[in-house]
Each structure stands twice: as structure tokens, then as C-alpha cells.
Coordinates of C-alpha atoms in Angstrom, one line a residue:
X38 CA 49.9 61.2 -2.4
X39 CA 51.5 64.5 -3.5
X40 CA 49.2 65.3 -6.3
X41 CA 45.3 63.3 -3.5
X42 CA 46.9 66.3 -0.8
X43 CA 46.5 69.0 -4.8
X44 CA 43.2 67.3 -5.2
X45 CA 41.9 68.2 -1.3
X46 CA 41.2 71.4 -1.0
X47 CA 41.3 70.8 2.9
X48 CA 44.5 70.3 2.5
X49 CA 45.7 72.6 1.5
X50 CA 47.0 75.8 3.7
X51 CA 45.5 79.2 4.3
X52 CA 47.0 82.2 3.2
X53 CA 49.7 80.7 1.6
X54 CA 51.2 79.5 4.8
X55 CA 52.1 76.1 5.5
X56 CA 51.9 75.0 10.3
X57 CA 52.3 71.1 11.0
X58 CA 50.9 70.6 14.2
X59 CA 53.8 70.9 16.9
X60 CA 54.2 74.3 15.6
X61 CA 50.5 74.7 16.7
X62 CA 50.6 73.5 20.2
X63 CA 54.6 75.7 21.2
X64 CA 52.2 78.7 19.4
X65 CA 49.4 78.0 22.4
X66 CA 52.3 76.8 24.9
X67 CA 53.7 80.7 23.7
X68 CA 50.4 82.3 24.3
X69 CA 50.0 80.6 27.9
X70 CA 52.8 81.1 28.9
X71 CA 52.6 84.9 29.3
X72 CA 49.0 84.3 30.7
X73 CA 50.8 83.2 33.7
X74 CA 53.6 85.8 33.9
X75 CA 51.0 88.0 33.0
X76 CA 49.4 86.6 36.1
X77 CA 52.3 86.4 38.4
X78 CA 53.3 89.6 37.5
X79 CA 49.3 90.9 39.1
X80 CA 49.5 88.6 41.1
X81 CA 52.7 89.3 43.4
X82 CA 52.6 93.2 44.4
X83 CA 49.0 92.4 45.3
X84 CA 50.1 89.4 47.9
X85 CA 52.4 92.1 48.9
X86 CA 49.3 95.0 49.2
X87 CA 47.5 92.7 51.3
X88 CA 50.6 91.2 53.2
X89 CA 51.5 94.6 53.7
X90 CA 48.3 95.6 54.2
X91 CA 47.5 93.2 56.7
X92 CA 50.7 93.3 58.7
X93 CA 49.3 96.6 59.5
X94 CA 45.9 96.1 60.8
X95 CA 47.4 93.2 63.2
X96 CA 50.1 95.8 64.1
X97 CA 48.5 99.3 64.2
X98 CA 47.5 99.9 67.6
X99 CA 51.7 97.8 68.5
X100 CA 55.3 99.5 68.7
X101 CA 58.2 97.9 69.3
X102 CA 62.6 98.2 70.1
X103 CA 65.2 96.8 69.5
X104 CA 67.2 99.1 72.0
X105 CA 65.9 97.3 74.9
X106 CA 68.3 95.8 77.9
X107 CA 67.8 93.3 80.1
X108 CA 68.3 94.6 83.9
X109 CA 68.2 92.5 87.4
X110 CA 69.5 94.3 90.6
X111 CA 73.2 94.3 91.6
X112 CA 73.5 94.9 95.7
X113 CA 76.8 95.8 96.7
X114 CA 78.5 94.4 99.9
X115 CA 80.9 95.0 102.4
X116 CA 82.4 94.8 105.5
X117 CA 79.8 96.6 108.3
X118 CA 83.3 96.7 110.8
X119 CA 86.8 97.0 109.8
X120 CA 90.5 93.9 109.8
X121 CA 91.4 91.4 107.8
X122 CA 89.8 88.8 106.2
X123 CA 90.6 85.5 107.2
X124 CA 88.7 83.5 104.6
X125 CA 86.6 83.3 101.8
X126 CA 83.4 80.6 101.0
X127 CA 82.5 81.6 97.9
X128 CA 83.8 81.3 94.5
X129 CA 83.1 83.5 91.2
X130 CA 79.5 83.2 90.0
X131 CA 78.7 80.9 92.6
X132 CA 74.5 80.3 93.3
X133 CA 74.4 81.5 97.0
X134 CA 71.4 81.9 99.1
X135 CA 70.0 85.0 101.6
X136 CA 72.3 83.7 104.1
X137 CA 75.0 82.1 103.6
X138 CA 78.0 83.0 104.4
X139 CA 80.3 85.2 101.5
X140 CA 83.8 85.7 103.8
X141 CA 85.0 86.1 107.6
X142 CA 87.0 88.9 109.3
X143 CA 89.0 88.6 112.1
X144 CA 87.7 88.0 115.0
X145 CA 90.1 88.4 118.1
X146 CA 88.5 92.0 118.4
X147 CA 85.6 92.5 118.8
X148 CA 86.6 89.3 121.3
X149 CA 88.0 91.4 123.6
X150 CA 85.8 94.1 123.5
X151 CA 82.7 91.9 123.9
X152 CA 85.0 90.8 126.9
X153 CA 85.0 94.6 128.3
X154 CA 82.3 94.3 128.1
X155 CA 80.8 92.4 130.0
X156 CA 83.9 93.4 132.9
X157 CA 81.6 97.4 132.8
X158 CA 78.6 95.6 133.6
X159 CA 80.0 93.3 136.1
X160 CA 82.0 97.2 137.6
X161 CA 78.2 98.5 137.4
X162 CA 76.1 95.8 138.8
X163 CA 78.9 96.8 141.7
X164 CA 78.1 99.6 142.8
X165 CA 74.8 99.9 142.5
X166 CA 75.5 96.7 145.3
X167 CA 77.4 99.1 147.5
X168 CA 74.9 102.4 145.9
X169 CA 71.7 100.0 147.6
X170 CA 74.5 99.0 151.1
X171 CA 75.2 103.2 151.2
X172 CA 72.0 103.9 151.1
X173 CA 70.8 101.1 153.3
X174 CA 73.4 102.1 155.7
X175 CA 71.9 106.2 155.9
X176 CA 69.1 104.8 157.1
X177 CA 71.1 103.7 160.4
X178 CA 72.4 106.9 160.4
X179 CA 69.2 108.7 160.8
X180 CA 68.1 106.5 163.3
X181 CA 71.1 107.3 165.3
X182 CA 70.8 110.7 164.6
X183 CA 67.2 110.9 165.9
X184 CA 67.7 108.8 169.5
X185 CA 71.3 111.5 169.8
X186 CA 69.4 113.9 169.7
X187 CA 65.8 113.0 171.7
X188 CA 68.7 112.6 174.1
X189 CA 70.6 115.9 174.1
X190 CA 67.1 117.7 174.4
X191 CA 66.4 116.1 177.3
X192 CA 69.8 116.4 178.3
X193 CA 69.6 120.2 177.4
X194 CA 66.4 121.0 179.1
X195 CA 67.3 119.0 182.5
X196 CA 70.7 121.5 182.7
X197 CA 67.7 125.0 181.5
X198 CA 65.8 123.6 184.7
X199 CA 68.2 123.7 186.6
X200 CA 69.4 126.8 185.6
X201 CA 66.4 128.3 186.7
X202 CA 66.7 127.8 189.6
X203 CA 69.7 127.7 190.2
X204 CA 71.9 123.9 190.2
X205 CA 73.7 124.2 187.8
X206 CA 76.2 126.5 185.8
X207 CA 76.0 128.4 182.3
X208 CA 79.1 125.9 181.5
X209 CA 76.7 122.9 181.6
X210 CA 74.1 124.0 180.2
X211 CA 76.2 125.4 177.0
X212 CA 77.4 122.0 176.4
X213 CA 74.5 119.8 176.8
X214 CA 73.0 123.1 174.2
X215 CA 75.7 121.9 171.6
X216 CA 75.3 118.1 171.4
X217 CA 71.7 119.2 171.3
X218 CA 72.9 120.6 168.1
X219 CA 75.7 118.5 167.3
X220 CA 72.9 115.5 167.4
X221 CA 70.8 117.6 164.9
X222 CA 73.7 118.4 162.2
X223 CA 74.3 115.3 162.2
X224 CA 70.9 113.9 161.9
X225 CA 71.3 116.4 158.6
X226 CA 74.0 114.9 157.0
X227 CA 72.8 111.3 157.0
X228 CA 70.2 112.7 155.8
X229 CA 71.9 114.2 153.0
X230 CA 73.7 111.0 152.8
X231 CA 70.8 109.3 151.9
X232 CA 69.0 112.2 149.3
X233 CA 72.4 111.3 147.3
X234 CA 72.3 107.5 147.8
X235 CA 68.6 107.9 146.8
X236 CA 69.8 110.0 143.0
X237 CA 72.2 108.1 142.3
X238 CA 70.0 104.3 142.7
X239 CA 67.4 106.6 140.3
X240 CA 66.2 105.4 137.5
X241 CA 64.9 107.5 134.1
X242 CA 61.9 107.8 131.4
X243 CA 64.3 105.6 128.9
X244 CA 65.2 102.5 130.6
X245 CA 63.2 102.2 133.6
X246 CA 64.4 99.9 136.5
X247 CA 68.5 99.7 135.6
X248 CA 70.5 103.3 136.9
X249 CA 72.5 104.7 133.5
X250 CA 75.7 102.9 134.7
X251 CA 74.2 99.6 133.9
X252 CA 72.1 100.0 130.9
X253 CA 75.3 102.5 128.8
X254 CA 77.5 99.2 130.0
X255 CA 74.3 97.2 128.6
X256 CA 74.7 99.1 125.8
X257 CA 78.0 98.9 125.1
X258 CA 77.6 95.6 125.5
X259 CA 75.4 94.8 122.7
X260 CA 77.4 96.8 120.9
X261 CA 79.9 95.0 121.5
X262 CA 78.1 91.7 120.5
X263 CA 77.0 93.4 117.1
X264 CA 80.7 93.9 116.1
X265 CA 81.2 90.5 116.1
X266 CA 79.0 88.1 114.2
X267 CA 79.4 91.7 112.2
X268 CA 83.1 89.5 111.3
X269 CA 80.4 87.5 109.0
X270 CA 79.7 89.3 105.9
X271 CA 76.6 86.3 105.1
X272 CA 74.7 87.6 101.2
X273 CA 71.5 89.7 101.6
X274 CA 69.6 87.9 99.0
X275 CA 70.0 85.2 96.9
X276 CA 72.1 85.7 93.1
X277 CA 75.1 85.0 91.6
X278 CA 78.2 86.2 93.2
X279 CA 80.6 88.2 91.5
X280 CA 84.0 90.2 91.5
X281 CA 85.2 87.4 94.4
X282 CA 88.9 88.6 93.1
X283 CA 88.8 91.5 95.2
X284 CA 88.6 89.3 97.8
X285 CA 92.3 88.4 98.6
X286 CA 93.2 86.4 102.8
X287 CA 95.1 88.5 104.6
X288 CA 93.5 92.0 103.1
X289 CA 92.5 94.5 106.0
X290 CA 89.0 95.6 104.6
X291 CA 87.6 99.8 105.6
X292 CA 84.3 99.8 106.9
X293 CA 81.0 100.6 104.1
X294 CA 83.5 99.8 101.2
X295 CA 82.2 97.8 99.0
X296 CA 84.5 94.8 97.9
X297 CA 81.4 92.1 96.5
X298 CA 78.5 92.2 94.3
X299 CA 75.5 89.4 94.2
X300 CA 73.5 89.9 90.9
X301 CA 69.4 89.5 92.6
X302 CA 67.9 86.6 90.2
X303 CA 64.4 86.7 92.4
X304 CA 62.9 89.5 89.8
X305 CA 64.5 91.3 86.6
X306 CA 62.9 94.1 84.5
X307 CA 63.5 95.9 80.9
X308 CA 64.3 98.9 80.3
X309 CA 63.5 99.1 76.6
X310 CA 64.0 102.8 74.4
X311 CA 60.9 103.9 72.4
X312 CA 60.9 106.3 69.8
X313 CA 58.7 110.0 70.7
X314 CA 57.1 109.2 67.8
X315 CA 55.8 106.1 70.1
X316 CA 55.6 107.5 73.5
X317 CA 51.3 107.9 72.5
X318 CA 50.5 104.7 72.5
X319 CA 51.8 103.2 75.5
X320 CA 50.1 103.1 78.3
X321 CA 51.6 101.0 81.5
X322 CA 50.2 98.0 81.8
X323 CA 50.0 96.9 78.8
X324 CA 51.4 93.5 77.0
X325 CA 54.7 93.1 75.4
X326 CA 55.9 90.2 73.8
X327 CA 59.4 90.1 74.2
X328 CA 62.4 88.4 73.0
X329 CA 66.3 87.3 73.4
X330 CA 68.6 87.8 70.8
X331 CA 70.8 84.9 72.4
X332 CA 66.6 82.8 71.7
X333 CA 65.7 83.4 69.9
X334 CA 63.2 81.4 69.6
X335 CA 61.8 81.5 72.8
X336 CA 58.9 84.4 73.4
X337 CA 58.5 85.8 77.1
X338 CA 54.9 87.1 78.1
X339 CA 55.2 91.0 79.9
X340 CA 53.9 94.3 80.6
X341 CA 55.2 97.1 80.4
X342 CA 55.4 98.4 84.2
X343 CA 56.3 102.1 84.1
X344 CA 56.8 104.2 81.1
X345 CA 59.7 106.9 83.0
X346 CA 59.8 110.3 83.6
X347 CA 62.6 111.3 81.4
X348 CA 65.0 110.0 78.8
X349 CA 68.5 107.5 79.8
X350 CA 70.8 110.5 79.2
X351 CA 68.4 113.0 80.9
X352 CA 70.2 111.4 84.3
X353 CA 72.8 110.6 83.3
X354 CA 75.8 112.2 85.2
X355 CA 76.8 114.4 82.1
X356 CA 73.5 114.8 79.9
X357 CA 73.5 115.2 76.6
X358 CA 72.9 118.3 74.6
X359 CA 71.3 119.0 71.1
X360 CA 73.0 121.2 69.4
X361 CA 70.2 121.9 66.8
X362 CA 67.7 123.4 68.5
X363 CA 65.3 121.1 69.0
X364 CA 64.9 120.6 73.4
X365 CA 62.0 118.7 73.2

């Protein structure tokens, strides 16, 4: 076989190098590997470039921030009347509806005040009755005084006529004149009493038909009834109750002091802080996509409600001051 190989020129190696079939396959594999690596090295940066161009194209008109916070209305509830707490009707983080009872203040002093107001109304009504009776009685006095004047006037005229004829004495004439003067004075007194009684029964334009004292007594009763109603403090809005631990049985409450809070659940909003260079692309009404750290898979739809007139620090108690001269 060796002699045949040497005699066959087709089986002679070229350039003096002998290569087997497996070696040829390895060479071709190396060439293919270099081609693939080169293609990968070119395609990967190209893919990144295309992805970056696509992302820029899709987000060219959008801005984003992770400096944002969810806000809800927090209503601080206080008592409008003072007194000790006798009942707490809620517990921490309880969901309540508007009008639900939160706690109750001792109503006993306010019931007494309501009773006193009722008594004042009754006294004012009695006064009105007495004034009405007095006013009616002055009419009788005026009529009697006028009758007395008529009689005294006739008697005086008769005595004066008799005196002119010499049939009576000057003393009788003076007595008749005095009686006439007394009757006229009685009439003036009765008229004055009638005017006083009428003035006491007068009403003003603010409460027509009701005397001022009676109107004041009714107003005092309305206030007493309102204070009694306010001993039951109820939820002004629906939401979740917080800081209930401040409510303790027997604790004395002061008017206007916040003691419990309700986180209203009827609306929520997000306060997002953007960079100054992003503000030129923000407009009220633009659509927004919202994600929450607690629920990564949840995406919410929203819109830009408004853009603030200043930074958050500008509205704080102690605004931050930039020391490097940038006052924008």
C-alpha cells in the first residue's frame, strides 16, 4: 500500500504538508467561530444602539421621577364643647362613614343649660302676657279719664256760669277747676302708661312679631340645644380613624383641640418632585402612568392636575437657603 501511495500523484500531500480529514474540519470550525464572534460583537452593540434609539424615540416627550409621595386628606377632629369623655365608640384604624359616632362628652351640664333656656322662654312669655294685659288696661284708664274730664268740664262750666250771675262762691268755682285739672292729668298719665306698654311690646325688623326678650330667650335655647347635640362627636367624612389612643374615658377635652384624625378615602393624589430641567415638558392635563413601590406589578392611570408655584422647601417653616449663589 505504501508503494501504491507513492506511485499515485493524487495522494501526495501538497507543499510537503500532510492533513487529515478531521484537521480540515477543525480549520473550517475555527473560521466559522471567528465569523460568529465577529457577528456577535457587531450585533450586540448595534442592538443596544437600536434599543437606545427606540427608547429615546418612545420617551422623548415624557419625564419621570421616583421622588413622589401619595397624599390623602387628613381631617383633624376636635370637640366644639368642653367636658369629660364618657364613651369612645371607635378603635384605631377603624373604617367609619360620615356621621358615625366617634366619642361622647358628658351631656349633663348641657341638659341643665337647655332646661334653663326653656325657663327663660317661659318667663319671657309671661312678661309678654303681663305687658299685653297692662296695655289693654291702659285703654280702660284712658276711657275713664276722658269721662272724668267730661264731667269735670261740665261742672266747671256750670259753676262759672253761676259765678257770673252771683249764685255761687269763688271756692266752689276753684274746686270745679281743680277737679277738671285732675281729670286732665289722669288722662295724660293713662296715655303715658299706654305708650310705655306699647313700647315694651314693640318688635324689631330682625324678628318681626316677637319681643326682643322672647327672641333672646329662644336664641339662648337654640344655643343650648346645639351644645347638647355637640356632645356627640361624629365623623365629618368617611375614612380610617387614627390616633384613637388620645381618647381616654374621663379625659377632659378643651374646645378646638384636635384629638383624633380621619384619613379620608374619597380621593388620593400624588405630589411628585421633578427637576427644573424637566418642567418645560410638563403641562396640566397630561396623562401619567403611576407605579407604587408596594405593588410593582400594578400600573395606575392618572393626569397632571397642576404645577406648584414653588418648591416644597419654599413653603416650609424654615426654607432651605442655597449657599452657592443659585437662587432659581
